[in-house]
Amino acid sequence: MAATKPKSLRKKLEKATPYLLVLPVVAYYAIFWLRPVIAVVIGSLTDANGALTLHNFAMVLNDEKFWPAFNNTAIIVVASVTIEFIGALFLALLINRKFFGSSIFLFLTLIPMALPAVATGAMWITGFTAHGWLNSLLYYLGFLAEGDKIYWLGGLEANTFKLLVLVILVDAWQVIPSMMIILLAGLQNLPEETKEAGYVFGGNYMTVLRKITMPMLRPTIQTAVILRLISAIQIWLIIVLLLGFGRLPVLVERIVYYHEEVPGLDISYQMSAGYTIIVSVIVSLTALVYLRASGAFKKEEAA
Amino acid sequence: MNRKTKKTVYKAVKETIFYLFVTGLIGAMLLPVYFIISLSFLSTREAYRYPLPLVPALQTKFEMTHGERGYLLSVYDRVEKDYQTVLDTSELEKMEVYIKSQLGTSISQEEIQAEMDRLDDSGEDSIFFTKPRNLLYNYDTFFKVTRDAVPALIRSLEIAALTILISITIGGLAGYAFARYIFKGKDALKFSVLFVRMFPGVAIALPMVIILAKANLYDEPLGLSLIYSVGAIGLTIWITASIFMGIPESLEQAAQVFGATKFQAFMRITFPLALPGLAASAMYTFLGAWNETVGAIILTQFKPTFSVVVYQTLLGASGQVNLAAAGGIAMALPAVFFTFFIRRYINQMWGGVTV
Amino acid sequence: MSKKFTFLFVMLVISSMVLAACQPEVITETVEVPVEVEVEKEVEVIKEVEVEVPTKTLVFSSRLFSPPREQEFFINEIIKPFEEEHGVIVNFQIIDDQTLLDRAEVQQTTDHITTDIVVAHNSRMPEWIEAGWVEDLTDVVAGWDDRHFSEAFVTDTNKDGAQYFLPVGADVYLLLANNKALPYLPDGVELDTITWEQYAAWAVAVAEAEGEGKVCITGIPMKSWIYMFGGTALSYGAGFPDASSAGAMDAWKVWETIGKAQGFVPTVMNIDSCVDPMMREESWLTVFHNARAGQVYASNETQFTLAPAPTGPVGTGSIAGVSGYAVMKGSANYDLAIEFLEYLTRPDVQVKLAKGTGGFIPPVQEAIDYLGDEAIDEVINKAVLVLENGVVSGVPGGNYQDWGAVKACFDDVFEDTILTGADVTQERLDAAQTCVDDLLN
């Protein structure tokens, strides 16, 4: 009897440990984050006079820019997450080969990620303008005849597809390194022996990658992709830097638009709150779908 | 023997191709960065030429003639390969300021006067002279206009360090719990911490700032790091959790068998193995805190961050893209140094550690 | 390895904290010293007078003088003499209008008033006044008899007979041309008296000869297009903002001519300020803000020509804007703030400011007497000509829910009609006018 009591206490404590470890986070969010969020949720559910309504969401869904914004966002997310994942995985695998100079190579590839928005803004704006460095470079290399110009951000006719491609590439340039470091960190932990075993049993590089490396890297891949997915849906700054508001609408750009460009409209707050809630619902659903599909939750249920 | 040389040659060729590929890749990736750096050294006049010069000029070549209003100054243009007029004035000060600010070239009023006299005395139509460029002119101007650059820089480092500290401690604990324990509500909790990043931050930036201002954390570095940690913690949890998951629990258990406590086992075994992940999330956190401007502008007054002073300098810098480039580089440098320092922890050289 | 990491990390934290702690302890009450040079000067002043009172800091947040060169001038030539005279420190900060309002909201709602003086654009003044975040300066202004503020802007600076903002740095629109465009100027046209029709014909001639449009307007939504068009409309007797009257229709026809000939620079939809494209020589012709036009002109006086904005049947139309100083409600340094404003609005200081910052018009009637005949005076003079003889209008931002949304109504017409080379129809303009009228308060 006397022996079991401390044991059960210990057991209880053991059971409580994970909750204790998570508690600081929950407390932190409750203090700094929850209240403003609740305020926005309430804002999205009330009209200008404070009465409860669902009208705000109807207003957002009927906004002429909502569906273009939704579609543009969807295209950007699908394309950029795919491109960025492939690019990041390729770079991570390359660096993980630990060739002579790989450490410097890693440092150099990380530079795009370290640049602040003022630098990237100045960089792309002076690059994409008709008399910019990109056209200058093409001219020096002989690809552009004198007097010829490429209008990177579109000439007199707006071409959404071209702009999307450009935005996706520019975004990938800056984001690939940040995705790469997560994958690389995960690669560090893979025991070399397993891979060697794969080679011993006659696997080539691709089969070892597919059958051994990738499955073992799964938690890291899930993290890298989910984090990227979440921020890709919320892309806006680079678009506004290059094109201003409204030219290539995306969902979060709409929030910022009502928040900062036209804050004085009677409906501005309702619109930005409505957009905010809709965006967070879209992001959560996408994240849930991804996590379920990639099996992030399944493992726990089995265990 | 023959076969061996063949093998060596084969290997050498393979390696050369590999390094050519790697160099080409990095060159392509860093090309835009090269241009922004080059731009930061160009004079205003050169920065707006087309085609843009690929490298900054080291000197400025002048031609001086008599003009309608006084002395007509021309400079050699590398694009047109000819002298082009830039200024027609008899005021020494105006000419000096122009040469300094638009051409990024240092010259004194006495020197200008001497050239004017030389033109008058020579009886020729025009005279020529060359002056060295002040390559650092944009950086000079940037730091002259940017007030409190040094204290702001230190403050920003402090904020970033605090943010890393807060998010790694709080986030790392939770990350460990998610990786190692099975408990009720785990998936829901793990998902909710991510939800913080899913909720568009722009919409709640101002209310969050008001909460802090009410808590007397207005204009305090700690206040900003508390705000930056909100986003950073969620990220840290997920990164660390996935890394801890990748480290076999058996390693810790093995250590415990040899008499180590759970904490000791964690510190000796898991922590070093998790370093790449911690370093990766530290890097995310650092860059996020370093580059954040929106909240910092509102929440600071006497103690601005570096991003705020840079923003204030460059807000109206249209027509001075070379200055904006210099400011951007000045701001990027500390972040690049941090990257340089932390990269070794992301790419550890020891591979799989064995107990 | 882990020890090394932890050690380095802790060192980073500690060293940054120590460095931060090394700053003067008194930081909250006194100083955040602007520039090192000033530290020395401050110390000297204090020594001479032998006062031990802690140095007062006046916080001055401004939307105006944002170009780095203007900041440098304002700090060194305007603020410094005041600091030396009064033994105080003026903490000058550049902040855009919206952020300034955000910051004021935080300060006012939490009662931490740390900003003393704000400079806002006249389109945003009503927001400040209605929120009650600025002090009533009527009595103060009544006490100054050596200066009379230009009447052009009272609708924004004043409310219900009380004055809240003191105007500074007015602007009108000027014509700026790259000299490469001059050969295409239609015969017999003088730049100083050019009409809008002649301007359009000129733009068309340039586009046809060069095979590419060269007219710059700000095509990114909610920038300056409404003001560029507004100037034309005023020249034809329309009001502002007026999209559909007969005068406005005539004005749209001018731009329609340019649009049909593809006279706009091809990158027009990506331009948020005409300064860069004019300097890069992507565009050759524009009618824009005098201070920015002056900035481009100063980059190469032999390459650019400045003239008053084109004229129409009723004269030279132009939108005029202004910024204004105000004292933040609840400022702890009210008296010092008033003293500083008295200094800043003196006619001679206003002229010095206008010259040093590249061509803003000093909105004090007496200031115009102080102008000389240097090159920069030419720019100011041309601007004053437009302001005095032209048909000018301010920006009635306060009458509308949101001025940015009003701008968008005009941007849309440009994008879907002018730029595409379509005919301007009364129907389209009526729709635009409805768009504007729906936003009326």
Short mmCIF file of N, CA and C in Angstrom, two decimals, chain C residues 118-249:
data_model
loop_
_atom_site.label_atom_id
_atom_site.label_comp_id
_atom_site.label_asym_id
_atom_site.label_seq_id
_atom_site.Cartn_x
_atom_site.Cartn_y
_atom_site.Cartn_z
N VAL C 118 2.94 66.69 -34.99
CA VAL C 118 2.77 65.81 -36.14
C VAL C 118 2.64 66.67 -37.40
N VAL C 119 3.08 66.12 -38.52
CA VAL C 119 2.85 66.77 -39.81
C VAL C 119 2.03 65.81 -40.66
N ALA C 120 0.81 66.25 -41.01
CA ALA C 120 -0.08 65.39 -41.79
C ALA C 120 -0.40 66.05 -43.13
N HIS C 121 -0.83 65.24 -44.08
CA HIS C 121 -1.26 65.78 -45.37
C HIS C 121 -2.67 66.33 -45.24
N ASN C 122 -3.00 67.35 -46.05
CA ASN C 122 -4.31 67.96 -45.84
C ASN C 122 -5.47 67.01 -46.07
N SER C 123 -5.27 65.97 -46.89
CA SER C 123 -6.37 65.04 -47.10
C SER C 123 -6.66 64.23 -45.84
N ARG C 124 -5.68 64.12 -44.96
CA ARG C 124 -5.89 63.35 -43.73
C ARG C 124 -6.22 64.21 -42.52
N MET C 125 -6.13 65.54 -42.66
CA MET C 125 -6.35 66.41 -41.52
C MET C 125 -7.71 66.20 -40.85
N PRO C 126 -8.80 66.07 -41.66
CA PRO C 126 -10.09 65.88 -41.01
C PRO C 126 -10.12 64.70 -40.05
N GLU C 127 -9.40 63.62 -40.40
CA GLU C 127 -9.39 62.46 -39.51
C GLU C 127 -8.79 62.81 -38.15
N TRP C 128 -7.70 63.57 -38.21
CA TRP C 128 -7.05 63.97 -36.96
C TRP C 128 -7.97 64.84 -36.12
N ILE C 129 -8.59 65.83 -36.83
CA ILE C 129 -9.41 66.79 -36.09
C ILE C 129 -10.63 66.09 -35.51
N GLU C 130 -11.27 65.23 -36.32
CA GLU C 130 -12.46 64.55 -35.81
C GLU C 130 -12.15 63.61 -34.66
N ALA C 131 -11.00 62.97 -34.71
CA ALA C 131 -10.65 62.06 -33.62
C ALA C 131 -10.29 62.84 -32.35
N GLY C 132 -10.07 64.15 -32.50
CA GLY C 132 -9.74 64.96 -31.33
C GLY C 132 -8.34 64.71 -30.83
N TRP C 133 -7.41 64.40 -31.73
CA TRP C 133 -6.05 64.07 -31.30
C TRP C 133 -5.09 65.26 -31.44
N VAL C 134 -5.60 66.42 -31.93
CA VAL C 134 -4.71 67.57 -32.08
C VAL C 134 -5.30 68.79 -31.34
N GLU C 135 -4.39 69.66 -30.91
CA GLU C 135 -4.80 70.81 -30.11
C GLU C 135 -5.35 71.93 -31.00
N ASP C 136 -6.23 72.71 -30.44
CA ASP C 136 -6.78 73.89 -31.11
C ASP C 136 -5.75 75.01 -31.02
N LEU C 137 -5.29 75.51 -32.18
CA LEU C 137 -4.22 76.51 -32.17
C LEU C 137 -4.73 77.90 -32.54
N THR C 138 -6.05 78.09 -32.57
CA THR C 138 -6.62 79.36 -33.03
C THR C 138 -6.02 80.57 -32.30
N ASP C 139 -6.01 80.52 -30.97
CA ASP C 139 -5.53 81.66 -30.20
C ASP C 139 -4.05 81.91 -30.43
N VAL C 140 -3.30 80.81 -30.57
CA VAL C 140 -1.87 80.96 -30.81
C VAL C 140 -1.63 81.71 -32.12
N VAL C 141 -2.32 81.29 -33.18
CA VAL C 141 -2.14 81.90 -34.49
C VAL C 141 -2.54 83.38 -34.44
N ALA C 142 -3.61 83.69 -33.71
CA ALA C 142 -4.08 85.07 -33.63
C ALA C 142 -3.00 85.99 -33.06
N GLY C 143 -2.11 85.42 -32.26
CA GLY C 143 -1.06 86.22 -31.64
C GLY C 143 0.11 86.55 -32.57
N TRP C 144 0.17 85.92 -33.73
CA TRP C 144 1.29 86.18 -34.66
C TRP C 144 0.82 87.17 -35.72
N ASP C 145 1.37 88.39 -35.80
CA ASP C 145 0.87 89.30 -36.82
C ASP C 145 1.84 89.50 -37.98
N ASP C 146 2.99 88.80 -37.96
CA ASP C 146 3.94 88.96 -39.07
C ASP C 146 3.72 87.95 -40.17
N ARG C 147 2.71 87.11 -40.06
CA ARG C 147 2.51 86.08 -41.10
C ARG C 147 1.02 85.81 -41.30
N HIS C 148 0.65 85.57 -42.54
CA HIS C 148 -0.74 85.22 -42.85
C HIS C 148 -0.73 83.97 -43.72
N PHE C 149 -1.34 82.93 -43.22
CA PHE C 149 -1.33 81.68 -43.96
C PHE C 149 -2.22 81.78 -45.20
N SER C 150 -1.75 81.18 -46.29
CA SER C 150 -2.49 81.17 -47.55
C SER C 150 -3.91 80.66 -47.31
N GLU C 151 -4.88 81.35 -47.94
CA GLU C 151 -6.29 81.01 -47.71
C GLU C 151 -6.69 79.70 -48.39
N ALA C 152 -5.84 79.24 -49.29
CA ALA C 152 -6.23 78.11 -50.15
C ALA C 152 -6.58 76.85 -49.36
N PHE C 153 -6.11 76.74 -48.16
CA PHE C 153 -6.23 75.43 -47.49
C PHE C 153 -7.06 75.43 -46.21
N VAL C 154 -7.76 76.55 -45.92
CA VAL C 154 -8.47 76.61 -44.65
C VAL C 154 -9.51 75.51 -44.46
N THR C 155 -10.08 75.02 -45.58
CA THR C 155 -11.12 74.00 -45.41
C THR C 155 -10.58 72.76 -44.73
N ASP C 156 -9.28 72.51 -44.91
CA ASP C 156 -8.71 71.32 -44.29
C ASP C 156 -8.07 71.60 -42.94
N THR C 157 -7.37 72.75 -42.85
CA THR C 157 -6.62 73.02 -41.62
C THR C 157 -7.54 73.47 -40.50
N ASN C 158 -8.70 74.02 -40.88
CA ASN C 158 -9.60 74.54 -39.85
C ASN C 158 -10.88 73.73 -39.80
N LYS C 159 -11.55 73.81 -38.66
CA LYS C 159 -12.88 73.21 -38.57
C LYS C 159 -13.72 74.06 -37.63
N ASP C 160 -14.90 74.41 -38.07
CA ASP C 160 -15.82 75.23 -37.28
C ASP C 160 -15.12 76.48 -36.75
N GLY C 161 -14.35 77.11 -37.61
CA GLY C 161 -13.72 78.37 -37.22
C GLY C 161 -12.48 78.23 -36.36
N ALA C 162 -12.14 77.03 -35.98
CA ALA C 162 -10.94 76.85 -35.16
C ALA C 162 -9.81 76.29 -36.03
N GLN C 163 -8.59 76.77 -35.83
CA GLN C 163 -7.46 76.29 -36.63
C GLN C 163 -6.68 75.23 -35.86
N TYR C 164 -6.49 74.08 -36.49
CA TYR C 164 -5.76 72.99 -35.85
C TYR C 164 -4.39 72.76 -36.49
N PHE C 165 -4.34 72.96 -37.81
CA PHE C 165 -3.08 72.71 -38.52
C PHE C 165 -2.50 74.01 -39.08
N LEU C 166 -1.18 74.14 -39.05
CA LEU C 166 -0.50 75.28 -39.65
C LEU C 166 0.14 74.79 -40.95
N PRO C 167 -0.24 75.37 -42.10
CA PRO C 167 0.21 74.82 -43.37
C PRO C 167 1.71 74.97 -43.61
N VAL C 168 2.27 74.00 -44.30
CA VAL C 168 3.69 74.03 -44.67
C VAL C 168 3.85 73.25 -45.97
N GLY C 169 4.76 73.69 -46.81
CA GLY C 169 5.13 72.91 -48.00
C GLY C 169 3.98 72.61 -48.93
N ALA C 170 3.42 73.65 -49.55
CA ALA C 170 2.33 73.42 -50.49
C ALA C 170 2.87 72.90 -51.81
N ASP C 171 1.99 72.27 -52.59
CA ASP C 171 2.43 71.78 -53.89
C ASP C 171 1.37 71.99 -54.94
N VAL C 172 1.81 72.21 -56.17
CA VAL C 172 0.92 72.24 -57.33
C VAL C 172 1.57 71.35 -58.39
N TYR C 173 0.94 71.28 -59.56
CA TYR C 173 1.48 70.41 -60.60
C TYR C 173 2.17 71.23 -61.68
N LEU C 174 3.32 70.72 -62.13
CA LEU C 174 4.11 71.39 -63.17
C LEU C 174 4.37 70.43 -64.32
N LEU C 175 4.65 71.00 -65.48
CA LEU C 175 4.98 70.18 -66.64
C LEU C 175 6.50 69.95 -66.65
N LEU C 176 6.89 68.72 -66.77
CA LEU C 176 8.31 68.40 -66.85
C LEU C 176 8.55 67.60 -68.12
N ALA C 177 9.52 68.05 -68.92
CA ALA C 177 9.80 67.36 -70.18
C ALA C 177 11.28 67.05 -70.28
N ASN C 178 11.57 65.86 -70.79
CA ASN C 178 12.93 65.55 -71.17
C ASN C 178 13.21 66.30 -72.47
N ASN C 179 14.39 66.90 -72.56
CA ASN C 179 14.67 67.71 -73.75
C ASN C 179 14.64 66.90 -75.05
N LYS C 180 14.75 65.56 -74.92
CA LYS C 180 14.65 64.73 -76.12
C LYS C 180 13.28 64.85 -76.77
N ALA C 181 12.28 65.30 -76.00
CA ALA C 181 10.93 65.42 -76.56
C ALA C 181 10.73 66.76 -77.25
N LEU C 182 11.60 67.74 -76.97
CA LEU C 182 11.37 69.09 -77.49
C LEU C 182 11.28 69.17 -79.02
N PRO C 183 12.09 68.39 -79.78
CA PRO C 183 11.99 68.49 -81.25
C PRO C 183 10.61 68.16 -81.78
N TYR C 184 9.81 67.40 -81.01
CA TYR C 184 8.48 67.00 -81.49
C TYR C 184 7.39 67.99 -81.10
N LEU C 185 7.78 69.04 -80.38
CA LEU C 185 6.79 70.03 -79.95
C LEU C 185 6.14 70.64 -81.20
N PRO C 186 4.79 70.62 -81.28
CA PRO C 186 4.14 71.16 -82.48
C PRO C 186 4.57 72.60 -82.75
N ASP C 187 4.60 72.96 -84.04
CA ASP C 187 5.07 74.30 -84.43
C ASP C 187 4.29 75.40 -83.73
N GLY C 188 5.02 76.40 -83.31
CA GLY C 188 4.38 77.58 -82.75
C GLY C 188 3.91 77.44 -81.32
N VAL C 189 4.19 76.29 -80.70
CA VAL C 189 3.74 76.10 -79.32
C VAL C 189 4.83 76.55 -78.36
N GLU C 190 4.46 77.43 -77.43
CA GLU C 190 5.39 77.86 -76.39
C GLU C 190 5.13 77.03 -75.14
N LEU C 191 6.19 76.51 -74.54
CA LEU C 191 6.00 75.65 -73.36
C LEU C 191 5.31 76.38 -72.22
N ASP C 192 5.60 77.67 -72.05
CA ASP C 192 5.02 78.37 -70.91
C ASP C 192 3.52 78.64 -71.07
N THR C 193 3.01 78.51 -72.32
CA THR C 193 1.58 78.77 -72.52
C THR C 193 0.90 77.59 -73.20
N ILE C 194 1.48 76.43 -73.14
CA ILE C 194 0.95 75.26 -73.84
C ILE C 194 -0.46 74.90 -73.33
N THR C 195 -1.33 74.50 -74.25
CA THR C 195 -2.67 74.06 -73.83
C THR C 195 -2.69 72.54 -73.72
N TRP C 196 -3.77 72.03 -73.12
CA TRP C 196 -3.87 70.58 -72.96
C TRP C 196 -3.96 69.88 -74.32
N GLU C 197 -4.69 70.49 -75.28
CA GLU C 197 -4.78 69.87 -76.60
C GLU C 197 -3.40 69.78 -77.24
N GLN C 198 -2.61 70.86 -77.06
CA GLN C 198 -1.27 70.86 -77.64
C GLN C 198 -0.38 69.82 -76.94
N TYR C 199 -0.60 69.70 -75.63
CA TYR C 199 0.17 68.70 -74.88
C TYR C 199 -0.13 67.30 -75.42
N ALA C 200 -1.44 67.04 -75.65
CA ALA C 200 -1.84 65.72 -76.18
C ALA C 200 -1.23 65.51 -77.57
N ALA C 201 -1.30 66.55 -78.41
CA ALA C 201 -0.76 66.42 -79.77
C ALA C 201 0.75 66.14 -79.71
N TRP C 202 1.39 66.81 -78.80
CA TRP C 202 2.84 66.62 -78.59
C TRP C 202 3.13 65.17 -78.20
N ALA C 203 2.35 64.68 -77.22
CA ALA C 203 2.55 63.30 -76.75
C ALA C 203 2.35 62.31 -77.89
N VAL C 204 1.33 62.57 -78.72
CA VAL C 204 1.06 61.67 -79.85
C VAL C 204 2.23 61.71 -80.83
N ALA C 205 2.73 62.93 -81.10
CA ALA C 205 3.85 63.06 -82.04
C ALA C 205 5.07 62.30 -81.53
N VAL C 206 5.34 62.41 -80.24
CA VAL C 206 6.49 61.69 -79.67
C VAL C 206 6.29 60.19 -79.82
N ALA C 207 5.08 59.71 -79.48
CA ALA C 207 4.82 58.27 -79.54
C ALA C 207 4.97 57.76 -80.97
N GLU C 208 4.46 58.51 -81.93
CA GLU C 208 4.54 58.05 -83.32
C GLU C 208 5.99 58.02 -83.81
N ALA C 209 6.75 59.05 -83.45
CA ALA C 209 8.13 59.12 -83.93
C ALA C 209 9.02 58.09 -83.24
N GLU C 210 8.76 57.84 -81.96
CA GLU C 210 9.64 56.94 -81.21
C GLU C 210 9.16 55.49 -81.25
N GLY C 211 7.94 55.28 -81.71
CA GLY C 211 7.42 53.93 -81.73
C GLY C 211 7.04 53.41 -80.35
N GLU C 212 6.97 54.32 -79.39
CA GLU C 212 6.68 53.92 -78.01
C GLU C 212 6.18 55.16 -77.27
N GLY C 213 5.14 54.98 -76.45
CA GLY C 213 4.60 56.10 -75.70
C GLY C 213 5.59 56.60 -74.67
N LYS C 214 5.54 57.91 -74.38
CA LYS C 214 6.52 58.47 -73.44
C LYS C 214 5.88 59.30 -72.34
N VAL C 215 4.53 59.27 -72.25
CA VAL C 215 3.88 60.05 -71.20
C VAL C 215 3.81 59.25 -69.91
N CYS C 216 4.22 59.87 -68.82
CA CYS C 216 4.18 59.17 -67.53
C CYS C 216 2.98 59.63 -66.72
N ILE C 217 2.20 58.68 -66.25
CA ILE C 217 1.23 58.95 -65.19
C ILE C 217 1.40 57.81 -64.18
N THR C 218 0.87 58.00 -62.98
CA THR C 218 1.04 56.93 -61.98
C THR C 218 -0.07 55.91 -62.15
N GLY C 219 0.25 54.80 -62.77
CA GLY C 219 -0.76 53.81 -63.11
C GLY C 219 -1.12 52.86 -61.99
N ILE C 220 -0.28 52.76 -60.97
CA ILE C 220 -0.61 51.90 -59.84
C ILE C 220 -1.79 52.52 -59.10
N PRO C 221 -2.82 51.73 -58.84
CA PRO C 221 -4.03 52.29 -58.26
C PRO C 221 -3.78 53.10 -56.98
N MET C 222 -4.59 54.12 -56.83
CA MET C 222 -4.62 54.94 -55.62
C MET C 222 -3.33 55.73 -55.39
N LYS C 223 -2.65 56.07 -56.49
CA LYS C 223 -1.52 57.00 -56.36
C LYS C 223 -2.00 58.37 -56.83
N SER C 224 -1.36 58.97 -57.82
CA SER C 224 -1.67 60.38 -58.13
C SER C 224 -2.51 60.62 -59.38
N TRP C 225 -3.01 59.58 -60.02
CA TRP C 225 -3.75 59.81 -61.27
C TRP C 225 -4.90 60.79 -61.07
N ILE C 226 -5.62 60.66 -59.96
CA ILE C 226 -6.78 61.54 -59.73
C ILE C 226 -6.35 63.01 -59.75
N TYR C 227 -5.15 63.29 -59.25
CA TYR C 227 -4.67 64.67 -59.21
C TYR C 227 -4.21 65.11 -60.60
N MET C 228 -3.59 64.18 -61.34
CA MET C 228 -3.14 64.51 -62.68
C MET C 228 -4.33 64.83 -63.57
N PHE C 229 -5.36 63.97 -63.47
CA PHE C 229 -6.57 64.22 -64.24
C PHE C 229 -7.28 65.46 -63.70
N GLY C 230 -7.31 65.61 -62.40
CA GLY C 230 -8.00 66.74 -61.77
C GLY C 230 -7.51 68.07 -62.30
N GLY C 231 -6.21 68.18 -62.54
CA GLY C 231 -5.66 69.42 -63.08
C GLY C 231 -6.24 69.72 -64.45
N THR C 232 -6.34 68.69 -65.29
CA THR C 232 -6.92 68.88 -66.62
C THR C 232 -8.38 69.31 -66.48
N ALA C 233 -9.11 68.60 -65.64
CA ALA C 233 -10.54 68.88 -65.48
C ALA C 233 -10.77 70.31 -65.02
N LEU C 234 -9.96 70.76 -64.06
CA LEU C 234 -10.11 72.13 -63.57
C LEU C 234 -9.86 73.14 -64.69
N SER C 235 -8.91 72.81 -65.58
CA SER C 235 -8.61 73.71 -66.70
C SER C 235 -9.80 73.88 -67.63
N TYR C 236 -10.70 72.88 -67.61
CA TYR C 236 -11.87 72.95 -68.48
C TYR C 236 -13.12 73.35 -67.71
N GLY C 237 -12.93 73.88 -66.52
CA GLY C 237 -14.06 74.40 -65.77
C GLY C 237 -14.81 73.36 -64.95
N ALA C 238 -14.29 72.15 -64.85
CA ALA C 238 -14.95 71.15 -64.01
C ALA C 238 -14.56 71.40 -62.56
N GLY C 239 -15.22 70.72 -61.65
CA GLY C 239 -14.86 70.83 -60.24
C GLY C 239 -13.88 69.73 -59.88
N PHE C 240 -13.74 69.48 -58.60
CA PHE C 240 -12.87 68.39 -58.17
C PHE C 240 -13.41 67.80 -56.88
N PRO C 241 -13.58 66.51 -56.78
CA PRO C 241 -13.40 65.50 -57.84
C PRO C 241 -14.65 65.41 -58.69
N ASP C 242 -14.49 65.59 -59.97
CA ASP C 242 -15.62 65.65 -60.89
C ASP C 242 -15.27 64.76 -62.08
N ALA C 243 -16.05 63.71 -62.29
CA ALA C 243 -15.72 62.76 -63.35
C ALA C 243 -16.59 62.93 -64.57
N SER C 244 -17.77 63.59 -64.46
CA SER C 244 -18.75 63.43 -65.54
C SER C 244 -19.34 64.73 -66.09
N SER C 245 -18.99 65.90 -65.54
CA SER C 245 -19.57 67.13 -66.07
C SER C 245 -19.06 67.37 -67.49
N ALA C 246 -19.62 68.39 -68.15
CA ALA C 246 -19.20 68.69 -69.52
C ALA C 246 -17.71 69.03 -69.54
N GLY C 247 -17.26 69.80 -68.54
CA GLY C 247 -15.84 70.16 -68.47
C GLY C 247 -14.98 68.92 -68.29
N ALA C 248 -15.44 68.03 -67.42
CA ALA C 248 -14.68 66.81 -67.18
C ALA C 248 -14.59 65.98 -68.45
N MET C 249 -15.71 65.93 -69.20
CA MET C 249 -15.71 65.18 -70.45
C MET C 249 -14.64 65.73 -71.39
#
